[in-house]
Amino acid sequence: MDWTGTVFDVIDMRSFSNLWFWIALAVLWFRASHHVVGVPFDMVGRAARQGGRAAEDLDEIIRIRCDRLLHIVDAGGLWLVALAAMVLSTLFLLGVGYGVEFAQALFLIGLPMAAVALLSVRCARQIRARGLRGATLRRRLVRLRVSVQVIGMAAIFFTAMWGMYRNMSLGPMG
């Protein structure tokens, strides 16, 4: 047996029947919904409950994270969009055109995460443009989190349906 055969035996490339894929998917969406614009969401709750220093800290860290995100987007946004489009197009072609299950799984992760990234950039631009602070900022972050959670629920549901279809139509051994 060659080394590639050994690697593919150890790392099961049949994503939809692999427990590790579903664990990674759950962790990814948990992290995406818990960190809005890169800031842990518990800071938003703490700022609302305690006010004072916690609210000031939230305002400042959100300002820093938004400035950082927007600097990255403004400096290399076109290249990032082109690279993401190329990767997603390649995964779609490999997954749908050639039936590569691993590419399908990565596409079903990447496409909704691209939507989350776009929402985060849009939110950061709104926060900066409007100078949101305090309760208005917290409401905007809650709206972003709910949007991310809705996208995550839809993505997990669609991925589960597609995975069940793949597993049932191809059988247990692919």
C-alpha atoms as one frame of an Amber mdcrd trajectory, in Angstrom:
protein
   0.000   0.000   0.000   1.343   3.445  -0.876   1.450   6.418   1.486  -1.601
   8.129  -0.045  -3.687   5.037   0.553  -2.565   4.992   4.165  -3.373   8.672
   4.609  -6.841   8.293   3.112  -7.501   5.242   5.288  -6.582   7.187   8.419
  -8.370  10.384   7.344 -11.749   9.256   6.087 -12.552  11.518   3.146 -16.225
  10.551   3.212 -17.204  13.670   5.100 -20.931  13.210   5.570 -20.558   9.837
   7.282 -17.654  11.003   9.438 -18.336  12.024  13.035 -15.377  14.425  12.996
 -16.941  16.414  10.170 -20.120  16.983  12.174 -18.171  17.899  15.306 -16.067
  20.387  13.321 -19.216  21.825  11.717 -20.870  22.327  15.118 -17.743  23.941
  16.585 -17.382  26.215  13.553 -20.946  27.508  13.807 -20.740  27.864  17.585
 -17.630  29.984  17.199 -19.119  32.018  14.360 -22.227  32.880  16.377 -20.329
  33.488  19.621 -17.756  35.886  18.148 -19.548  38.752  16.409 -17.128  41.019
  14.539 -14.393  39.070  16.326 -15.579  39.935  19.851 -16.967  37.305  22.259
 -20.693  37.859  22.655 -20.587  37.508  26.430 -18.958  40.966  26.482 -22.171
  42.376  24.986 -24.265  40.831  27.759 -21.849  41.973  30.439 -21.871  45.523
  29.059 -25.680  45.547  29.117 -25.863  44.182  32.679 -23.031  46.083  34.317
 -22.639  49.214  32.212 -19.818  51.534  33.228 -16.363  50.118  32.562 -17.709
  46.972  30.835 -19.691  49.110  28.367 -16.677  51.328  27.707 -14.508  48.252
  27.130 -17.039  46.854  24.667 -17.232  50.135  22.760 -13.452  50.335  22.539
 -12.805  46.732  21.549 -15.545  46.873  18.911 -13.987  50.058  17.525 -10.594
  48.349  17.363 -11.947  45.160  15.776 -14.022  47.106  13.224 -11.040  49.270
  12.295  -8.872  46.165  11.895 -11.456  44.306   9.811 -12.144  47.293   7.586
  -8.433  47.946   7.107  -7.970  44.355   5.899 -10.987  44.637   3.592  -9.967
  48.038   2.247  -6.351  46.959   1.673  -6.980  43.578   0.070 -10.721  43.187
  -0.268 -10.749  42.728  -4.023  -8.084  40.033  -3.819  -9.876  38.323  -0.925
 -13.164  38.284  -2.829 -11.448  36.955  -5.960  -9.651  34.236  -3.984 -12.824
  33.247  -2.131 -14.792  33.132  -5.386 -12.101  30.987  -7.004 -11.978  28.566
  -4.071 -15.776  28.303  -3.807 -16.133  27.864  -7.583 -13.481  25.149  -7.575
 -15.139  23.354  -4.655 -18.535  23.613  -6.366 -17.148  22.246  -9.631 -15.336
  19.385  -7.910 -18.324  18.616  -5.692 -21.149  18.826  -8.180 -19.389  18.173
 -11.463 -17.060  15.393 -10.318 -18.927  14.144  -7.253 -16.056  14.648  -4.785
 -17.754  14.418  -1.386 -14.976  16.234   0.451 -15.339  19.205  -1.929 -19.098
  19.176  -1.384 -18.576  19.282   2.372 -16.097  22.151   2.154 -18.414  24.059
  -0.179 -21.338  23.605   2.224 -19.137  25.090   4.947 -17.503  27.815   2.862
 -20.524  29.355   1.160 -22.478  30.226   4.323 -19.278  31.339   6.066 -18.671
  33.717   3.153 -22.141  35.146   3.775 -21.283  35.575   7.464 -18.060  37.356
   6.518 -19.980  39.736   4.248 -22.490  40.457   7.021 -19.653  41.155   9.457
 -17.998  43.593   7.069 -21.314  45.321   6.450 -21.941  45.577  10.191 -18.433
  46.956  10.810 -18.980  49.604   8.131 -22.289  50.619   9.720 -20.741  50.792
  13.186 -17.941  53.010  11.947 -20.098  55.221   9.706 -22.769  55.838  12.336
 -20.361  55.942  15.269 -22.490  53.433  17.178 -21.843  53.190  20.910 -23.669
  51.991  24.002 -27.142  50.481  23.684 -27.368  51.195  19.941 -24.130  49.288
  19.358 -25.335  46.365  21.466 -28.623  46.183  19.532 -26.681  46.116  16.241
 -24.436  43.325  17.519 -27.454  41.316  18.688 -29.006  41.684  15.213 -25.769
  40.476  13.626 -25.609  37.508  15.974 -29.205  36.503  15.220 -28.485  36.767
  11.489 -25.407  34.559  11.869 -27.419  32.030  13.880 -30.166  31.909  11.234
 -27.584  31.365   8.499 -25.944  28.693  10.657 -29.212  26.853  11.298 -30.084
  26.895   7.605 -26.570  25.781   6.651 -26.523  22.929   9.166 -30.009  21.822
   8.070 -29.096  21.868   4.374 -25.763  20.134   5.041 -27.525  17.436   7.072
 -30.122  16.897   4.346 -27.459  16.732   1.644 -25.330  14.396   3.786 -28.268
  12.049   4.391 -29.059  12.070   0.687 -25.437  11.244  -0.164 -25.193   8.496
   2.438 -28.505   6.923   1.459 -27.942   7.103  -2.294 -24.331   5.888  -2.275
 -24.535   3.417   0.572 -22.227   3.144   3.581 -19.019   2.596   1.627 -19.403
   5.477  -0.833
